[in-house]
PDB file of C-alpha atoms and ligand atoms in Angstrom:
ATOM      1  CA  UNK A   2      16.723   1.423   1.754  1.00 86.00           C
ATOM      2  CA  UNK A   3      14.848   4.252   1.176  1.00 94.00           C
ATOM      3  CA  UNK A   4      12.470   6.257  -1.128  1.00 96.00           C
ATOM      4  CA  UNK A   5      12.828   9.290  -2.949  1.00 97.00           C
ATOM      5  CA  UNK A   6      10.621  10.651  -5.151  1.00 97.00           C
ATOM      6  CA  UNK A   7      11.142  14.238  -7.084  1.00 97.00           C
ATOM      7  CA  UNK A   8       9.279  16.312  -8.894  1.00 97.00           C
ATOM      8  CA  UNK A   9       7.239  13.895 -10.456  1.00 98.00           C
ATOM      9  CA  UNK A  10       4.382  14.539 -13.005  1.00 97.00           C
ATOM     10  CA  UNK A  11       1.508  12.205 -14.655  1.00 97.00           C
ATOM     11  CA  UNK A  12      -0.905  13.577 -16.570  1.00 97.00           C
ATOM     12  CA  UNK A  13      -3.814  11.609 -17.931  1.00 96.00           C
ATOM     13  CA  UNK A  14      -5.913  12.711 -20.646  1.00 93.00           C
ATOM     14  CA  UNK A  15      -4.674  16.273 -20.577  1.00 92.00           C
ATOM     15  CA  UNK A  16      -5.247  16.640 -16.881  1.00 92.00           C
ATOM     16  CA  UNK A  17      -2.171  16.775 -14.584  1.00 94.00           C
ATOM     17  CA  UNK A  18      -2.918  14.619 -11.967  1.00 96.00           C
ATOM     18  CA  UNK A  19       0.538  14.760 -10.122  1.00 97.00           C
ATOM     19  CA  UNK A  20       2.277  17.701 -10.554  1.00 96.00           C
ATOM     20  CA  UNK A  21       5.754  17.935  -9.759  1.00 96.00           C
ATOM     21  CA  UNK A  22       5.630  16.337  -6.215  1.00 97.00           C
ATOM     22  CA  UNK A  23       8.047  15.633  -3.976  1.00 98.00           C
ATOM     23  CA  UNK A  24       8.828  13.340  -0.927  1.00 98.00           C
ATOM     24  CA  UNK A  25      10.816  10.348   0.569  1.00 97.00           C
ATOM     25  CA  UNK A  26      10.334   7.940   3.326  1.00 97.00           C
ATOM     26  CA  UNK A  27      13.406   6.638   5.228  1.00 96.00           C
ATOM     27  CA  UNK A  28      14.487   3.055   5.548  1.00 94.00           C
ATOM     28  CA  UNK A  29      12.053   1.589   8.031  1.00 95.00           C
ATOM     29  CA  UNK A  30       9.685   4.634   8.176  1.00 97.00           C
ATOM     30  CA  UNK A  31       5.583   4.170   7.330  1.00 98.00           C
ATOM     31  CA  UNK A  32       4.141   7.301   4.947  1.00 98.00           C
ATOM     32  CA  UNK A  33       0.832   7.556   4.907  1.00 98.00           C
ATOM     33  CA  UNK A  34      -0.567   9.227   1.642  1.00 97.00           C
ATOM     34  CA  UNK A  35      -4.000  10.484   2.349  1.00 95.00           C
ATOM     35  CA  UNK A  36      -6.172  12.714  -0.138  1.00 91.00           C
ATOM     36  CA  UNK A  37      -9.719  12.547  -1.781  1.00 87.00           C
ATOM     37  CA  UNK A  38     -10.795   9.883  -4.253  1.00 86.00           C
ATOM     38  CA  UNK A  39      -9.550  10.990  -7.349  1.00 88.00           C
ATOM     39  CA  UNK A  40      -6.201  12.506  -6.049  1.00 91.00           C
ATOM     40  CA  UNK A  41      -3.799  10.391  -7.561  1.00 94.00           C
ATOM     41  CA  UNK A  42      -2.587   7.993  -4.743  1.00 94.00           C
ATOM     42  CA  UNK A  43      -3.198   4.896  -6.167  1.00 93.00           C
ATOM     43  CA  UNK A  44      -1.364   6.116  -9.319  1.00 95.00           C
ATOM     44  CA  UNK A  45       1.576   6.806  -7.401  1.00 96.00           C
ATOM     45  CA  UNK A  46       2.241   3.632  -5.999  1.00 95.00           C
ATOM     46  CA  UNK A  47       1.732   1.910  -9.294  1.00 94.00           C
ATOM     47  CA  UNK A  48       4.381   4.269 -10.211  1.00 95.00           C
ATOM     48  CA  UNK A  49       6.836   3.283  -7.393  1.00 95.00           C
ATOM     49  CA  UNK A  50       5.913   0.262  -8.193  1.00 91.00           C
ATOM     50  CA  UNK A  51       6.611  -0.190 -12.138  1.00 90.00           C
ATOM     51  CA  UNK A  52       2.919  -1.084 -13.536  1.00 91.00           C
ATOM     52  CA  UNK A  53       3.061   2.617 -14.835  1.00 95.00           C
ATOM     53  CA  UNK A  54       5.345   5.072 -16.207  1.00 96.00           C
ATOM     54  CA  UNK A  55       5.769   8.899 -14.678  1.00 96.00           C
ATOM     55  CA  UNK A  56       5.690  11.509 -17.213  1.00 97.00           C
ATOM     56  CA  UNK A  57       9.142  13.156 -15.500  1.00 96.00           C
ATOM     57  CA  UNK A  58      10.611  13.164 -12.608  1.00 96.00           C
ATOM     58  CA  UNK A  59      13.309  11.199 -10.282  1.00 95.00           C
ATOM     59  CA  UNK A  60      12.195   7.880  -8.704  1.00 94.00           C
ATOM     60  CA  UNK A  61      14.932   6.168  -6.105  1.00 93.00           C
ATOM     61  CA  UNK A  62      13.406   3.347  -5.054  1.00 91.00           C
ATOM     62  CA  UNK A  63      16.814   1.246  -5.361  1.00 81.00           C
ATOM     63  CA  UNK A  64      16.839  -2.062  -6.740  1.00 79.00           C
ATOM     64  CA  UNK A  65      15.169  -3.313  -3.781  1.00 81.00           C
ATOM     65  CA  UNK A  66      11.962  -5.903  -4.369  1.00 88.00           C
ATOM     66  CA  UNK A  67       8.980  -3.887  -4.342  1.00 92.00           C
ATOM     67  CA  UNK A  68       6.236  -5.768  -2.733  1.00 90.00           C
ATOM     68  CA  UNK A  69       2.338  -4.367  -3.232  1.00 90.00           C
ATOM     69  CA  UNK A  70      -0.806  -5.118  -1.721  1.00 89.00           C
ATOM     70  CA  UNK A  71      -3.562  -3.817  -3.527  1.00 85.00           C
ATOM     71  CA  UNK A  72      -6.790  -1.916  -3.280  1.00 78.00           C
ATOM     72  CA  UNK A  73      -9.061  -4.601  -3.974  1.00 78.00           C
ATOM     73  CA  UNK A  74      -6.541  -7.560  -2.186  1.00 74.00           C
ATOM     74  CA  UNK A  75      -6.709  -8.696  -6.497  1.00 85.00           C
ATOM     75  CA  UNK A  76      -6.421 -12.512  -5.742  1.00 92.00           C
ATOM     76  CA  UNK A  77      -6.174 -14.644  -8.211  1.00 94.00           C
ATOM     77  CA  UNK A  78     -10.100 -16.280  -8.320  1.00 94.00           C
ATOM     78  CA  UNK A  79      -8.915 -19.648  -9.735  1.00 96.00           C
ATOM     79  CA  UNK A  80      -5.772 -20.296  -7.766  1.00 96.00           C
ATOM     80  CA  UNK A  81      -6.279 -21.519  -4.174  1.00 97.00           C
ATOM     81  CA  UNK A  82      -4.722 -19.676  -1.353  1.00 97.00           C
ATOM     82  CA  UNK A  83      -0.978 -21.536  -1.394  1.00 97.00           C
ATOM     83  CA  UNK A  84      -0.625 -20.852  -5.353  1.00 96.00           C
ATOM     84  CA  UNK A  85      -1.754 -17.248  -4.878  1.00 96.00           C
ATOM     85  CA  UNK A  86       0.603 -16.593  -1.637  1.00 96.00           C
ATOM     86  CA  UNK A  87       3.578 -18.580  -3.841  1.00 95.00           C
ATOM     87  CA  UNK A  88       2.730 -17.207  -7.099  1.00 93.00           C
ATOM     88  CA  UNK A  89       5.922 -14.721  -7.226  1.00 90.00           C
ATOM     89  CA  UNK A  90       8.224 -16.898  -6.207  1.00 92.00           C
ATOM     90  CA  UNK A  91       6.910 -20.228  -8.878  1.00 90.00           C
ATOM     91  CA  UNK A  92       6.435 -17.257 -11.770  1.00 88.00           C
ATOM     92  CA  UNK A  93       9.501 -14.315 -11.362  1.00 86.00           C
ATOM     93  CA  UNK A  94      12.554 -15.085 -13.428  1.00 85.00           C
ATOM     94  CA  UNK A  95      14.813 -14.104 -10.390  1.00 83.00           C
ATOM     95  CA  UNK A  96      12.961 -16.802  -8.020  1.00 86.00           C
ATOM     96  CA  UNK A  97      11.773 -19.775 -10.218  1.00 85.00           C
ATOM     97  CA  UNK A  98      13.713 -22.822  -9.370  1.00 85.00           C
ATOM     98  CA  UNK A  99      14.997 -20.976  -6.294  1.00 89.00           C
ATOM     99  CA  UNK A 100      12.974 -23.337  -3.979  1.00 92.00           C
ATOM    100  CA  UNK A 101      11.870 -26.919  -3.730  1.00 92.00           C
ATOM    101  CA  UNK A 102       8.298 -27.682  -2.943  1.00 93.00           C
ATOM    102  CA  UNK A 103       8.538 -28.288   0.547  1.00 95.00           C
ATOM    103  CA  UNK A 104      10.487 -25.129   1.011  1.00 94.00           C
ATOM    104  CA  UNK A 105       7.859 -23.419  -0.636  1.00 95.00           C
ATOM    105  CA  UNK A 106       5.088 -25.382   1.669  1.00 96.00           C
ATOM    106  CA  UNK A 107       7.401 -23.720   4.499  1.00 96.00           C
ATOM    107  CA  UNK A 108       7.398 -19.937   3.047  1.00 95.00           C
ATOM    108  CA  UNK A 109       3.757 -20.129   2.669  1.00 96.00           C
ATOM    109  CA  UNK A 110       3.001 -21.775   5.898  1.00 96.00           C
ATOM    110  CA  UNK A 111       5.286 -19.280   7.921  1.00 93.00           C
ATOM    111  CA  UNK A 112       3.477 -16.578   5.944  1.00 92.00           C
ATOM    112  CA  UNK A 113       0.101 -17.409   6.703  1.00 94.00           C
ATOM    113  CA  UNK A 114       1.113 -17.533  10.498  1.00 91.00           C
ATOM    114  CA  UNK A 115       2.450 -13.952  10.178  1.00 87.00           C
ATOM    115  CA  UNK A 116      -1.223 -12.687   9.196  1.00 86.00           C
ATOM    116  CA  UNK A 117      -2.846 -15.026  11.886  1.00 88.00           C
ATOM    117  CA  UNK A 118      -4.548 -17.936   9.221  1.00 93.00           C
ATOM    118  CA  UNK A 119      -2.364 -20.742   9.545  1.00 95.00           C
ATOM    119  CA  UNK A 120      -3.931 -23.782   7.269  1.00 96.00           C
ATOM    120  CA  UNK A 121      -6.075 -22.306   5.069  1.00 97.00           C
ATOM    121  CA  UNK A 122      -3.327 -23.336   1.975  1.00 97.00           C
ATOM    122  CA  UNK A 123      -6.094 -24.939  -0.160  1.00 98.00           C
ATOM    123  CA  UNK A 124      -8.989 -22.542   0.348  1.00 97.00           C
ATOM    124  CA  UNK A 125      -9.980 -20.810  -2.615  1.00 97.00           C
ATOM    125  CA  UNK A 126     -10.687 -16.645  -2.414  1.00 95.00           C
ATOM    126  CA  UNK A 127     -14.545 -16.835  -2.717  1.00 96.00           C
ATOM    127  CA  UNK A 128     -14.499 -19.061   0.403  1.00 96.00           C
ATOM    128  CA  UNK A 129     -12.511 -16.310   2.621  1.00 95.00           C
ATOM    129  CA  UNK A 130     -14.448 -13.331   4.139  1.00 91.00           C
ATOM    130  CA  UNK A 131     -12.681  -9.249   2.853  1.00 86.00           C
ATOM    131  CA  UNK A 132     -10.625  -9.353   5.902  1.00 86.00           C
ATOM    132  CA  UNK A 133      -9.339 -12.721   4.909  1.00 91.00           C
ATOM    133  CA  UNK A 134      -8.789 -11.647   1.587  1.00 93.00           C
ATOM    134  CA  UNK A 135      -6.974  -8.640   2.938  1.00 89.00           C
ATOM    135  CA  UNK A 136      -4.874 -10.318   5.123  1.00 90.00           C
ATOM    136  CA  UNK A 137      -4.000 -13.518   2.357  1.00 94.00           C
ATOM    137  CA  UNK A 138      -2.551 -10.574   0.141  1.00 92.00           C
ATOM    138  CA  UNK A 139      -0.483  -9.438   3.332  1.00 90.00           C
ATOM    139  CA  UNK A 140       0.923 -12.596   3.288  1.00 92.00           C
ATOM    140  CA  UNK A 141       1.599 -12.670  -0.258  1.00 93.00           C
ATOM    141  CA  UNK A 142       3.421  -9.599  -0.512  1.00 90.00           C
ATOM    142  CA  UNK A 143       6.014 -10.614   2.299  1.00 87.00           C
ATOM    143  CA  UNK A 144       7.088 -14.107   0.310  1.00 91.00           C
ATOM    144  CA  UNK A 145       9.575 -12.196  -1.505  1.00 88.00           C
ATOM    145  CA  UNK A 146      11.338 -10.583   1.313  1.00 86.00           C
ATOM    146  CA  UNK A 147      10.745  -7.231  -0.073  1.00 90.00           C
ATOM    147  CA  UNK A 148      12.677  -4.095   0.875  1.00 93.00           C
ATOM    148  CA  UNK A 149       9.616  -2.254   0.112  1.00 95.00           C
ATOM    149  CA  UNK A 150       5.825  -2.572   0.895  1.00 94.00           C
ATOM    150  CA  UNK A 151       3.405  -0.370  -0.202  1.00 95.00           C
ATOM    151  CA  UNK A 152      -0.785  -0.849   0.493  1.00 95.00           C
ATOM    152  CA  UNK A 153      -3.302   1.037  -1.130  1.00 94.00           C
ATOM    153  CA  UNK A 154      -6.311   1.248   1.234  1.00 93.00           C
ATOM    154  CA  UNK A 155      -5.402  -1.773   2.999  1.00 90.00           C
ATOM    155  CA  UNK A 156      -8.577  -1.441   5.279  1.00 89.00           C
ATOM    156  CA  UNK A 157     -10.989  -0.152   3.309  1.00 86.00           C
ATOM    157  CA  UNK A 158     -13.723  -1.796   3.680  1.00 82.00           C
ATOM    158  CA  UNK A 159     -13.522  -3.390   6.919  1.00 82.00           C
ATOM    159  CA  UNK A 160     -15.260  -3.094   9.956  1.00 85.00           C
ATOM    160  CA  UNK A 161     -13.240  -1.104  12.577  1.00 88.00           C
ATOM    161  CA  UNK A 162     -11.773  -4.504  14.326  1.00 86.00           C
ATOM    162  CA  UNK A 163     -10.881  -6.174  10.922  1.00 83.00           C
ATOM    163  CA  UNK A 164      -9.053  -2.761  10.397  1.00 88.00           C
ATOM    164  CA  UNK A 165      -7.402  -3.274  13.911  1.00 91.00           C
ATOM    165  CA  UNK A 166      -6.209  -6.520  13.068  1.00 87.00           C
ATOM    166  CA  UNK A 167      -4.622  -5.494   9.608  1.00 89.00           C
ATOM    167  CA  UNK A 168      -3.207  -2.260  11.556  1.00 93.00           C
ATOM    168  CA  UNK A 169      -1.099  -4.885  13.913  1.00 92.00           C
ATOM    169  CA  UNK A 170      -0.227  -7.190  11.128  1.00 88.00           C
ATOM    170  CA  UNK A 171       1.013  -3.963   9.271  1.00 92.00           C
ATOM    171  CA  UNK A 172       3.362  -2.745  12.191  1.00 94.00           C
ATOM    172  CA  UNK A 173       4.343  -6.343  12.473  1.00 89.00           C
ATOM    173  CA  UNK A 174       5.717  -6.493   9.238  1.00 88.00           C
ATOM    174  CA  UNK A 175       7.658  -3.540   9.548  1.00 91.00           C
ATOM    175  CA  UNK A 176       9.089  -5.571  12.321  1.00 90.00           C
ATOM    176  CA  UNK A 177       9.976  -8.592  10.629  1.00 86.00           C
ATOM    177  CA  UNK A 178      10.734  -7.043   7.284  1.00 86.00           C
ATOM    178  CA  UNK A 179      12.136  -4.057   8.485  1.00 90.00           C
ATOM    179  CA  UNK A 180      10.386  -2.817   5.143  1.00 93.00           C
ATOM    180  CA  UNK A 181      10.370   0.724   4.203  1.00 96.00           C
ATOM    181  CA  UNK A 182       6.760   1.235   3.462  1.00 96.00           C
ATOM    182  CA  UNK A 183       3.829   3.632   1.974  1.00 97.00           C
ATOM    183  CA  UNK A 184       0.255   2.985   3.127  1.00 97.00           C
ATOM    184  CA  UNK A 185      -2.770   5.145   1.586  1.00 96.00           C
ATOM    185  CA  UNK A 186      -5.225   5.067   3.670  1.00 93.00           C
ATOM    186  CA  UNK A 187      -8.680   7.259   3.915  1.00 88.00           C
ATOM    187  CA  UNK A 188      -8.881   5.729   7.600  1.00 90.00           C
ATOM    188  CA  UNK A 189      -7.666   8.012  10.638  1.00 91.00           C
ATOM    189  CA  UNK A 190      -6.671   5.139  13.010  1.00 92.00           C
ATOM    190  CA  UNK A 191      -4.689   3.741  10.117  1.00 94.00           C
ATOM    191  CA  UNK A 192      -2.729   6.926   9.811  1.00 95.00           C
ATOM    192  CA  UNK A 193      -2.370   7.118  13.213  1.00 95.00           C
ATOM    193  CA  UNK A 194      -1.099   4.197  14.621  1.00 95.00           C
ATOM    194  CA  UNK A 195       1.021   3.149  11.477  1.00 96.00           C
ATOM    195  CA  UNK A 196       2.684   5.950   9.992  1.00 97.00           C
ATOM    196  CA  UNK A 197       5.730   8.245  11.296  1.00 97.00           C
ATOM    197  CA  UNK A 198       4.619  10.880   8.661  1.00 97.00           C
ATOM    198  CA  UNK A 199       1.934  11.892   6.449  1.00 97.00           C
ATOM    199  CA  UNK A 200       1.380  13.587   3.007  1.00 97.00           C
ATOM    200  CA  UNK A 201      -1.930  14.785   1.932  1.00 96.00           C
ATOM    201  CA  UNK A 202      -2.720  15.559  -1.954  1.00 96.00           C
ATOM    202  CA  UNK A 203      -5.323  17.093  -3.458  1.00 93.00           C
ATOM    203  CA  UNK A 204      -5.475  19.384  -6.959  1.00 89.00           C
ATOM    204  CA  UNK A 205      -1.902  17.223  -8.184  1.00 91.00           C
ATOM    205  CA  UNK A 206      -0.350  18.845  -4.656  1.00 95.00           C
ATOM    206  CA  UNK A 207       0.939  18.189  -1.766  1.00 96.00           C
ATOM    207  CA  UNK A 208      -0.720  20.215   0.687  1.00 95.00           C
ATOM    208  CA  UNK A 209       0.355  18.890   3.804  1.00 95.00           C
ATOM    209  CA  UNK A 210       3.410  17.078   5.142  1.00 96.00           C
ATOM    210  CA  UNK A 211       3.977  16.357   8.588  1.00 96.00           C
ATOM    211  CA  UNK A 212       3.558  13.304  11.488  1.00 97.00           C
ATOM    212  CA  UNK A 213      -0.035  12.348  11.902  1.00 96.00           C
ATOM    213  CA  UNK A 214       0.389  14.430  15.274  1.00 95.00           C
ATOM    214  CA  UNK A 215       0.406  17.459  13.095  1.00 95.00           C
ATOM    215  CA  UNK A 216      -2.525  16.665  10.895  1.00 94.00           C
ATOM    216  CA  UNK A 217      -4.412  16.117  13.996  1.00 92.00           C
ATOM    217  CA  UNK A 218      -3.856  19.434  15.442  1.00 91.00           C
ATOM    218  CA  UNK A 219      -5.992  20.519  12.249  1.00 84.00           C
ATOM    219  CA  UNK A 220      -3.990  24.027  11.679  1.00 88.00           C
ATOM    220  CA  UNK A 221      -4.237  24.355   8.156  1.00 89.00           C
ATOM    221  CA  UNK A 222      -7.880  24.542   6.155  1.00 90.00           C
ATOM    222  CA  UNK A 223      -6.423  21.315   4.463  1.00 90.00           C
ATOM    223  CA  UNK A 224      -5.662  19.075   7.485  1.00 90.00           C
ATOM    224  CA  UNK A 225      -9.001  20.719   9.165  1.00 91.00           C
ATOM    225  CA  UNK A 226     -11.330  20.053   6.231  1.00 91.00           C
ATOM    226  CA  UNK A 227      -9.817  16.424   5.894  1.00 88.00           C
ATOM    227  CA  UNK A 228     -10.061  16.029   9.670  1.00 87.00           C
ATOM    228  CA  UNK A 229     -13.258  17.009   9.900  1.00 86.00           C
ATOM    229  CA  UNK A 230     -15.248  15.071   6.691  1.00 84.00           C
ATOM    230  CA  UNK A 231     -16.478  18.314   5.794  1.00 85.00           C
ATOM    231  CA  UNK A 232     -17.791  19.294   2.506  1.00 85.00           C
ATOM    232  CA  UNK A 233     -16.769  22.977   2.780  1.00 86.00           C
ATOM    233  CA  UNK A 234     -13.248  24.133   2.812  1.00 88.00           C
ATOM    234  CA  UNK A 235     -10.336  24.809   0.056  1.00 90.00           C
ATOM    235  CA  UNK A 236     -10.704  21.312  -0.972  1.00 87.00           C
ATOM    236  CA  UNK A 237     -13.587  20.779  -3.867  1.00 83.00           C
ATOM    237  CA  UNK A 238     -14.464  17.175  -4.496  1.00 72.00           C
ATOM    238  CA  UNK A 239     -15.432  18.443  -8.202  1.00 61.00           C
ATOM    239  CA  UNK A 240     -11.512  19.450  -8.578  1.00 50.00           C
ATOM    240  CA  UNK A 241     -10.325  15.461  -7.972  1.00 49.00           C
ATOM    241  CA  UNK A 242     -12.767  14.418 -10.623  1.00 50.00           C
ATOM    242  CA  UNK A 243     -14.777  12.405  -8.436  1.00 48.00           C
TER     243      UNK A 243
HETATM  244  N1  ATP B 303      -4.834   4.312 -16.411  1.00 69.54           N
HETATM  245  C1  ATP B 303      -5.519   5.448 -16.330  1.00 69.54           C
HETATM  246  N2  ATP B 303      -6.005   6.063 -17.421  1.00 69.54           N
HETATM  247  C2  ATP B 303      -6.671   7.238 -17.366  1.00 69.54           C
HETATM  248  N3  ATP B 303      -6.912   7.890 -16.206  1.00 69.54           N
HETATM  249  C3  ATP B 303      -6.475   7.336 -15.080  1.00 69.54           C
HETATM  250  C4  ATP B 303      -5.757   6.084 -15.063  1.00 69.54           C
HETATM  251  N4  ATP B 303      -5.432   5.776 -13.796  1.00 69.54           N
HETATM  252  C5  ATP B 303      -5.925   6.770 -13.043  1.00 69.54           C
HETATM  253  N5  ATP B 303      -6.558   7.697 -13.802  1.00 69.54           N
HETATM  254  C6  ATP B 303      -7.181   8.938 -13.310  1.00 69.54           C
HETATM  255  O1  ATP B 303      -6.265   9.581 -12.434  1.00 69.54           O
HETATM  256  C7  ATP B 303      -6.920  10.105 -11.308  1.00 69.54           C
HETATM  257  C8  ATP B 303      -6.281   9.535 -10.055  1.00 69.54           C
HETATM  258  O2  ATP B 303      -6.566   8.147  -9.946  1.00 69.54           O
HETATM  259  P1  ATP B 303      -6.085   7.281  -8.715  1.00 69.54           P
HETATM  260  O3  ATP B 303      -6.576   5.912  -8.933  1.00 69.54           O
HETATM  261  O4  ATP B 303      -4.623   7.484  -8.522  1.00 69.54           O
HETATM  262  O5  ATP B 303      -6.863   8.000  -7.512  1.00 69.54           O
HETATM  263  P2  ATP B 303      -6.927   7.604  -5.963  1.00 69.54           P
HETATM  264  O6  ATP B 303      -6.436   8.812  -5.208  1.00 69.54           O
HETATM  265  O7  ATP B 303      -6.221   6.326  -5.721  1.00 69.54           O
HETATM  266  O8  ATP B 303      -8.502   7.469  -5.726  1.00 69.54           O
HETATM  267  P3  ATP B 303      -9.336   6.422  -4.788  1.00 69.54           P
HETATM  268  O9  ATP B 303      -9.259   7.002  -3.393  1.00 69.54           O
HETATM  269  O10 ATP B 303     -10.720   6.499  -5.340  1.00 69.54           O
HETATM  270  O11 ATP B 303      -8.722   5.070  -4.915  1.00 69.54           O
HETATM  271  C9  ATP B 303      -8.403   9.766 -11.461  1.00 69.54           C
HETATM  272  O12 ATP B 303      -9.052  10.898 -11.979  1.00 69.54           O
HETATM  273  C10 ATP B 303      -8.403   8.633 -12.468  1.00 69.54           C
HETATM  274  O13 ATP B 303      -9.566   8.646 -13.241  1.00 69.54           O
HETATM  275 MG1   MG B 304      -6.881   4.417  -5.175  1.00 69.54          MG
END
C-alpha cells in the first residue's frame, strides 16, 4: 500500500508551517524527509499518523496499520520491556483478546530477535542504554504487522555505529514487513543507505525531491547548503523558528 499526500496545510498559531505540500511513497519504498529543526517533519508524520489533524488537504494512507517510532523512542517508564513491546496488541480494540499469553510471549520474543536483544522481556527502560531504547521501540512498532512505518529521527542521538546498527535493522524491516515507510532523519548515512527518495522542507516547502543520489550531487543552493552544514545559503535558520 502506498502513501499519498496532497496539498496539505497546518498552520500553528498563525504561521503556516506546511503549506500545500505534496508527495507519495510507493508500496515498499523508504522517503526520507530531511529539513531544519523547526520545518515541520515531525508534524507531518503525526499527521499520517492520526495524533493530529491537517488543516486541508488529501491524506491516502489506506486503512493500513500505521506503526510509529518516535523521536524520543517514548517508552513507557513504568512498564518493563515485554508490556511496552505488547502494549498495542493487550490495549487496541481491534487486537485485545486476539492472542493468548504465550502467543504474546512468542510475538515479543520473535520481535526482540528482529532488533538483535533477545531476553531482555523484563528489563525496565532506565536500565537500557539510547540505542537500546531505540531499538526496543523498533521492535514495538513491528508487533502489529503494520503496512506502514514511519521514524522520526530514529538515530539521533547515537554514536555513528549505534546508527549503523538501527540503519540495518531499518532495511531489515522493510524486508520482513515489506512496510511502506517514511524516515526523517538529519543524518546523511541514514538517508543514504535507507531511502529510495528524498524530500527536503524548509519555509512550509518542499524544496527538493529526488533519490539521495541527487541530493548528493549538491546542484541546487538547497541540497548544497544542507549538504554542506553551512550557515549561509537560501535557507535561514531564523525562518524555521528555531
Ligand atoms: N502542537 C503544536 N502546537 C503549536 N506549535 C507546534 C505544535 N507542534 C509543532 N509546532 C510548531 O511547528 C513547527 C514544526 O514543528 P515540528 O516538530 O514538526 O518540527 P521538526 O521539523 O520535526 O523539528 P525537529 O528537527 O527539531 O524535530 C515548530 O515551529 C513547532 O514549534
Ligand atoms: Mg521533529
Amino acid at each position: 500500500m502506498s502513501i499519498k499526500v496532497e496539498n496539505l496545510t497546518k498552520e500553528f498559531d498563525g504561521r503556516k508551517v506546511l503549506n500545500n505540500i505534496s508527495f507519495s511513497v510507493e508500496q515498499g519504498e523508504i522517503l526520507s524527509i530531511v529539513g531544519f529543526s523547526g520545518s515541520g517533519k515531525s508534524t507531518i508524520l503525526k499527521i499520517l499518523c492520526g495524533l493530529l489533524d491537517a488543516d486541508s488537504g488529501n491524506i491516502d494512507i489506506g486503512n493500513g496499520d500505521v506503526a510509529m517510532v518516535f523521536q524520543y523512542s517514548a517508552l513507557f517508564d513504568s512498564l518493563n520491556v515485554f508490556d511496552n513491546i505488547s502494549f498495542a496488541l493487550q490495549e487496541r480494540k481491534e487486537f485485545r483478546n486476539k492472542y493468548t499469553k504465550e502467543q504474546l510471549k512468542e510475538i515479543v520474543a520473535k520481535s526482540l530477535e528482529t532488533v538483535g536483544l533477545s531476553g531482555i522481556e523484563d528489563k525496565f527502560p532506565h536500565e537500557l542504554s539510547g540505542g537500546m531504547q531505540k531499538r526496543v521501540s523498533l521492535a514495538r512498532a513491528i508487533v502489529t504487522q503494520p503496512e506502514f512505518i514511519l521514524y522520526d529521527e530514529p538515530t539521533a542521538g547515537l554514536d555513528p555505529v549505534a546508527s549503523t546498527v538501527i540503519e540495518d535493522y531499518i532495511l531489515r524491516l522493510r524486508e520482513e514487513t515489506k512496510a511502506t515507510s517514511i524516515v526523517v532523519t538529519h543524518q546523511m548515512s541514514t538517508i543514504t543507505r535507507c531511502s529510495d527518495k528524498v524530500i527536503m522542507l524548509y519555509d512550509g516547502n518542499i524544496v527538493f525531491r529526488g533519490t539521495p543520489n541527487d541530493l548528493l550531487k549538491q546542484d541546487n543552493p538547497f541540497t548544497k547548503q544542507f549538504v554542506s552544514a553551512s550557515i549561509e545559503g537560501p535557507m535561514k535558520i531564523a525562518a524555521t523558528g528555531f
